[in-house]
PDB file of C-alpha atoms in Angstrom:
ATOM      1  CA  MET E 503     126.433 149.851 101.209  1.00  0.00           C
ATOM      2  CA  SER E 504     125.004 146.589 100.120  1.00  0.00           C
ATOM      3  CA  VAL E 505     122.316 146.252  97.138  1.00  0.00           C
ATOM      4  CA  SER E 506     119.710 143.191  97.407  1.00  0.00           C
ATOM      5  CA  PRO E 507     118.766 141.630  94.237  1.00  0.00           C
ATOM      6  CA  SER E 508     115.170 142.206  93.256  1.00  0.00           C
ATOM      7  CA  VAL E 509     113.590 139.923  90.526  1.00  0.00           C
ATOM      8  CA  SER E 510     110.376 141.478  88.817  1.00  0.00           C
ATOM      9  CA  SER E 511     107.904 139.226  87.666  1.00  0.00           C
ATOM     10  CA  SER E 512     108.545 139.698  84.202  1.00  0.00           C
ATOM     11  CA  SER E 513     111.781 138.236  84.584  1.00  0.00           C
ATOM     12  CA  ALA E 514     110.282 134.929  85.555  1.00  0.00           C
ATOM     13  CA  VAL E 515     110.814 132.218  83.362  1.00  0.00           C
ATOM     14  CA  ALA E 516     107.597 130.566  81.991  1.00  0.00           C
ATOM     15  CA  PRO E 517     107.390 126.811  81.951  1.00  0.00           C
ATOM     16  CA  ARG E 518     108.841 125.060  79.387  1.00  0.00           C
ATOM     17  CA  THR E 519     106.172 123.075  76.882  1.00  0.00           C
ATOM     18  CA  PRO E 520     107.140 119.577  77.026  1.00  0.00           C
ATOM     19  CA  THR E 521     108.669 117.708  74.123  1.00  0.00           C
ATOM     20  CA  GLN E 522     107.544 114.456  72.716  1.00  0.00           C
ATOM     21  CA  ALA E 523     110.991 113.393  74.405  1.00  0.00           C
ATOM     22  CA  ASP E 524     110.352 115.119  77.522  1.00  0.00           C
ATOM     23  CA  LEU E 525     106.890 112.769  77.825  1.00  0.00           C
ATOM     24  CA  LEU E 526     109.093 109.944  76.767  1.00  0.00           C
ATOM     25  CA  ALA E 527     111.612 110.651  79.588  1.00  0.00           C
ATOM     26  CA  PHE E 528     108.401 110.691  82.119  1.00  0.00           C
ATOM     27  CA  VAL E 529     106.683 107.687  80.978  1.00  0.00           C
ATOM     28  CA  ARG E 530     110.163 105.804  81.346  1.00  0.00           C
ATOM     29  CA  ARG E 531     110.671 107.285  84.780  1.00  0.00           C
ATOM     30  CA  THR E 532     106.789 106.852  85.857  1.00  0.00           C
ATOM     31  CA  ALA E 533     107.256 102.893  84.682  1.00  0.00           C
ATOM     32  CA  ALA E 534     110.523 102.397  86.687  1.00  0.00           C
ATOM     33  CA  ASP E 535     108.205 103.296  90.264  1.00  0.00           C
ATOM     34  CA  ALA E 536     107.203  99.622  91.046  1.00  0.00           C
ATOM     35  CA  GLU E 537     105.144 101.056  93.949  1.00  0.00           C
ATOM     36  CA  LEU E 538     102.945 103.187  91.744  1.00  0.00           C
ATOM     37  CA  ILE E 539     102.599 100.412  89.143  1.00  0.00           C
ATOM     38  CA  ALA E 540     101.633  97.758  91.383  1.00  0.00           C
ATOM     39  CA  SER E 541      99.145 100.400  92.954  1.00  0.00           C
ATOM     40  CA  LEU E 542      96.795 100.134  89.976  1.00  0.00           C
ATOM     41  CA  PRO E 543      93.780  98.212  90.464  1.00  0.00           C
ATOM     42  CA  LEU E 544      93.074  95.715  88.057  1.00  0.00           C
ATOM     43  CA  ASP E 545      89.838  94.678  86.569  1.00  0.00           C
ATOM     44  CA  PRO E 546      89.795  91.155  84.878  1.00  0.00           C
ATOM     45  CA  GLU E 547      87.121  92.460  81.937  1.00  0.00           C
ATOM     46  CA  GLY E 548      87.946  95.846  81.154  1.00  0.00           C
ATOM     47  CA  ARG E 549      90.730  98.533  81.345  1.00  0.00           C
ATOM     48  CA  THR E 550      91.490 100.770  84.360  1.00  0.00           C
ATOM     49  CA  TRP E 551      93.302 103.890  84.935  1.00  0.00           C
ATOM     50  CA  VAL E 552      94.588 106.538  87.354  1.00  0.00           C
ATOM     51  CA  ARG E 553      95.071 110.262  85.975  1.00  0.00           C
ATOM     52  CA  LEU E 554      98.551 111.344  86.778  1.00  0.00           C
ATOM     53  CA  GLU E 555     100.189 114.617  86.951  1.00  0.00           C
ATOM     54  CA  GLY E 556     102.803 115.056  83.894  1.00  0.00           C
ATOM     55  CA  PRO E 557     105.171 117.360  83.452  1.00  0.00           C
ATOM     56  CA  GLY E 558     104.690 120.929  82.250  1.00  0.00           C
ATOM     57  CA  GLY E 559     100.936 120.553  82.541  1.00  0.00           C
ATOM     58  CA  SER E 560     100.869 117.397  80.247  1.00  0.00           C
ATOM     59  CA  GLU E 561      97.863 114.792  80.997  1.00  0.00           C
ATOM     60  CA  ALA E 562      99.183 111.248  82.027  1.00  0.00           C
ATOM     61  CA  TRP E 563      97.674 108.228  82.706  1.00  0.00           C
ATOM     62  CA  LEU E 564      98.484 104.911  84.220  1.00  0.00           C
ATOM     63  CA  ILE E 565      96.389 102.247  82.484  1.00  0.00           C
ATOM     64  CA  GLY E 566      95.632  98.527  83.070  1.00  0.00           C
ATOM     65  CA  TRP E 567      95.009  96.156  80.316  1.00  0.00           C
ATOM     66  CA  PRO E 568      93.252  92.918  80.721  1.00  0.00           C
ATOM     67  CA  PRO E 569      93.941  90.365  78.192  1.00  0.00           C
ATOM     68  CA  GLY E 570      92.663  90.689  75.005  1.00  0.00           C
ATOM     69  CA  THR E 571      91.406  94.206  75.339  1.00  0.00           C
ATOM     70  CA  GLY E 572      92.705  97.301  73.243  1.00  0.00           C
ATOM     71  CA  THR E 573      91.592 101.068  72.004  1.00  0.00           C
ATOM     72  CA  GLY E 574      90.367 100.547  68.734  1.00  0.00           C
ATOM     73  CA  TRP E 575      91.465 102.888  66.010  1.00  0.00           C
ATOM     74  CA  HIS E 576      91.864 106.443  67.486  1.00  0.00           C
ATOM     75  CA  ASP E 577      93.834 109.805  67.343  1.00  0.00           C
ATOM     76  CA  HIS E 578      94.902 112.402  70.156  1.00  0.00           C
ATOM     77  CA  ALA E 579      93.778 115.249  67.605  1.00  0.00           C
ATOM     78  CA  GLU E 580      96.673 118.397  67.847  1.00  0.00           C
ATOM     79  CA  SER E 581      98.122 116.850  71.062  1.00  0.00           C
ATOM     80  CA  VAL E 582     101.875 115.041  70.778  1.00  0.00           C
ATOM     81  CA  GLY E 583     102.492 111.944  73.291  1.00  0.00           C
ATOM     82  CA  ALA E 584     104.231 108.995  74.526  1.00  0.00           C
ATOM     83  CA  PHE E 585     103.394 105.784  76.120  1.00  0.00           C
ATOM     84  CA  LEU E 586     105.568 103.176  77.515  1.00  0.00           C
ATOM     85  CA  THR E 587     104.431  99.261  78.615  1.00  0.00           C
ATOM     86  CA  ALA E 588     105.374  98.837  82.228  1.00  0.00           C
ATOM     87  CA  SER E 589     104.282  95.363  82.509  1.00  0.00           C
ATOM     88  CA  GLY E 590     103.336  92.705  80.401  1.00  0.00           C
ATOM     89  CA  GLU E 591     103.441  93.424  76.440  1.00  0.00           C
ATOM     90  CA  LEU E 592     101.157  95.745  74.226  1.00  0.00           C
ATOM     91  CA  LYS E 593     101.007  95.649  70.063  1.00  0.00           C
ATOM     92  CA  GLU E 594     100.510  98.982  68.307  1.00  0.00           C
ATOM     93  CA  ASN E 595      99.163  99.381  65.054  1.00  0.00           C
ATOM     94  CA  SER E 596      99.915 102.927  63.160  1.00  0.00           C
ATOM     95  CA  LEU E 597      99.214 104.310  60.161  1.00  0.00           C
ATOM     96  CA  ALA E 598     102.889 105.766  58.403  1.00  0.00           C
ATOM     97  CA  ALA E 599     101.271 108.759  57.408  1.00  0.00           C
ATOM     98  CA  ARG E 600      99.598 112.134  58.819  1.00  0.00           C
ATOM     99  CA  LEU E 601      96.007 112.477  58.234  1.00  0.00           C
ATOM    100  CA  PRO E 602      94.049 115.316  57.555  1.00  0.00           C
ATOM    101  CA  ALA E 603      92.774 117.121  60.782  1.00  0.00           C
ATOM    102  CA  ASP E 604      89.275 117.856  59.802  1.00  0.00           C
ATOM    103  CA  GLY E 605      86.881 117.690  56.656  1.00  0.00           C
ATOM    104  CA  TRP E 606      86.866 113.928  56.152  1.00  0.00           C
ATOM    105  CA  LYS E 607      84.358 110.848  56.930  1.00  0.00           C
ATOM    106  CA  THR E 608      86.061 108.269  54.685  1.00  0.00           C
ATOM    107  CA  LEU E 609      89.591 107.548  53.554  1.00  0.00           C
ATOM    108  CA  GLU E 610      90.928 104.845  51.310  1.00  0.00           C
ATOM    109  CA  LEU E 611      94.184 104.066  52.535  1.00  0.00           C
ATOM    110  CA  THR E 612      97.382 102.676  50.458  1.00  0.00           C
ATOM    111  CA  GLU E 613      98.970  99.533  51.036  1.00  0.00           C
ATOM    112  CA  GLU E 614     102.398 100.275  52.926  1.00  0.00           C
ATOM    113  CA  ILE E 615     100.592 102.873  55.052  1.00  0.00           C
ATOM    114  CA  ASP E 616     100.272 100.069  58.001  1.00  0.00           C
ATOM    115  CA  ARG E 617     102.847 100.001  60.932  1.00  0.00           C
ATOM    116  CA  GLN E 618     103.047  97.269  63.601  1.00  0.00           C
ATOM    117  CA  ARG E 619     105.255  97.495  66.698  1.00  0.00           C
ATOM    118  CA  LYS E 620     105.195  94.763  69.927  1.00  0.00           C
ATOM    119  CA  LEU E 621     106.005  96.860  72.997  1.00  0.00           C
ATOM    120  CA  PRO E 622     107.256  94.361  75.515  1.00  0.00           C
ATOM    121  CA  ALA E 623     107.843  95.881  79.277  1.00  0.00           C
ATOM    122  CA  GLY E 624     110.494  98.930  79.184  1.00  0.00           C
ATOM    123  CA  THR E 625     109.703  99.702  75.497  1.00  0.00           C
ATOM    124  CA  GLY E 626     108.001 102.860  74.539  1.00  0.00           C
ATOM    125  CA  ARG E 627     107.588 105.666  72.142  1.00  0.00           C
ATOM    126  CA  ALA E 628     106.553 108.928  71.500  1.00  0.00           C
ATOM    127  CA  PHE E 629     104.540 110.244  68.247  1.00  0.00           C
ATOM    128  CA  GLY E 630     103.386 113.579  67.093  1.00  0.00           C
ATOM    129  CA  ARG E 631      99.507 115.307  66.219  1.00  0.00           C
ATOM    130  CA  HIS E 632      97.410 113.532  64.332  1.00  0.00           C
ATOM    131  CA  HIS E 633      98.962 110.092  65.044  1.00  0.00           C
ATOM    132  CA  VAL E 634      96.219 107.525  64.023  1.00  0.00           C
ATOM    133  CA  HIS E 635      96.528 103.911  66.083  1.00  0.00           C
ATOM    134  CA  GLU E 636      95.175 101.230  68.015  1.00  0.00           C
ATOM    135  CA  VAL E 637      96.952  99.917  71.143  1.00  0.00           C
ATOM    136  CA  LEU E 638      95.987  95.968  71.884  1.00  0.00           C
ATOM    137  CA  ASN E 639      96.824  93.480  74.702  1.00  0.00           C
ATOM    138  CA  GLU E 640      96.806  90.201  72.560  1.00  0.00           C
ATOM    139  CA  SER E 641      97.624  88.077  75.313  1.00  0.00           C
ATOM    140  CA  THR E 642      94.884  85.616  76.585  1.00  0.00           C
ATOM    141  CA  GLU E 643      96.419  85.282  80.112  1.00  0.00           C
ATOM    142  CA  GLU E 644      98.499  88.539  81.261  1.00  0.00           C
ATOM    143  CA  HIS E 645      97.525  91.989  82.316  1.00  0.00           C
ATOM    144  CA  ALA E 646      99.544  94.812  80.832  1.00  0.00           C
ATOM    145  CA  ILE E 647     100.253  98.201  82.231  1.00  0.00           C
ATOM    146  CA  SER E 648     101.406 100.895  80.767  1.00  0.00           C
ATOM    147  CA  ILE E 649     102.097 104.934  81.153  1.00  0.00           C
ATOM    148  CA  HIS E 650     100.612 107.299  78.447  1.00  0.00           C
ATOM    149  CA  ALA E 651     101.601 111.253  78.711  1.00  0.00           C
ATOM    150  CA  TYR E 652     100.143 114.028  76.090  1.00  0.00           C
ATOM    151  CA  TYR E 653     100.511 117.629  75.669  1.00  0.00           C
ATOM    152  CA  PRO E 654      98.421 119.617  75.576  1.00  0.00           C
ATOM    153  CA  PRO E 655      96.172 118.018  77.751  1.00  0.00           C
ATOM    154  CA  LEU E 656      93.854 115.849  75.169  1.00  0.00           C
ATOM    155  CA  PRO E 657      91.264 118.102  73.490  1.00  0.00           C
ATOM    156  CA  GLN E 658      89.562 115.556  71.678  1.00  0.00           C
ATOM    157  CA  ILE E 659      90.158 111.838  70.505  1.00  0.00           C
ATOM    158  CA  ARG E 660      88.418 111.065  67.481  1.00  0.00           C
ATOM    159  CA  ARG E 661      87.311 107.494  67.072  1.00  0.00           C
ATOM    160  CA  TYR E 662      87.753 105.367  63.871  1.00  0.00           C
ATOM    161  CA  SER E 663      86.551 102.178  62.220  1.00  0.00           C
ATOM    162  CA  ARG E 664      88.574 100.621  60.075  1.00  0.00           C
ATOM    163  CA  THR E 665      87.543  97.738  57.163  1.00  0.00           C
ATOM    164  CA  GLY E 666      90.123  96.794  55.274  1.00  0.00           C
ATOM    165  CA  HIS E 667      91.635  99.799  53.578  1.00  0.00           C
ATOM    166  CA  VAL E 668      89.147 101.960  54.270  1.00  0.00           C
ATOM    167  CA  LEU E 669      89.177 104.111  57.464  1.00  0.00           C
ATOM    168  CA  ARG E 670      85.760 105.814  58.572  1.00  0.00           C
ATOM    169  CA  LEU E 671      85.645 108.578  61.279  1.00  0.00           C
ATOM    170  CA  GLU E 672      82.907 107.526  63.699  1.00  0.00           C
ATOM    171  CA  HIS E 673      82.841 110.028  66.678  1.00  0.00           C
ATOM    172  CA  VAL E 674      84.749 112.212  68.758  1.00  0.00           C
ATOM    173  CA  GLU E 675      85.169 112.326  72.405  1.00  0.00           C
ATOM    174  CA  ARG E 676      85.813 115.105  74.548  1.00  0.00           C
ATOM    175  CA  PRO E 677      87.573 115.136  77.896  1.00  0.00           C
ATOM    176  CA  GLU E 678      84.132 114.907  80.129  1.00  0.00           C
ATOM    177  CA  ASP E 679      83.584 111.677  78.190  1.00  0.00           C
ATOM    178  CA  TRP E 680      86.215 109.686  79.794  1.00  0.00           C
ATOM    179  CA  GLN E 681      87.485 111.790  83.083  1.00  0.00           C
TER     180      GLN E 681
END
């Protein structure tokens, strides 16, 4: 007599939540897809983007950056993320401290809080929750293209203004504002 194995739905493995390392591996793999990178329509005036399917239910984007464009200061709220420059070069200015999530409108920053990274093609990084940064294409001639992934999918983006060492929360964007 033979017995057929049965699998109950309670023994099915739930998908694993993607980590920062998973997201960074995904953006690296995606950047290596030359056909996908070349398919992004580039606009000489403004950023362009295409939404991608990220790992484990994450949100991912392929973004084109004309010369001289940037994001302004922002964070990704409760999401962790990763991004990588696929072509050109980007610069990231960031704060080396986790800021309070809520309950403030203006913060005075300390002297040693600023960090800068140049991210030439093939270079990327991962970041945790409440990571405040701005990303820039400082080139005057060349587009840059990057891949970004976030988990959980972005619930909001908080936008900031910065004057010297003063950071101000300006407004909060929800997914319907950018999709």
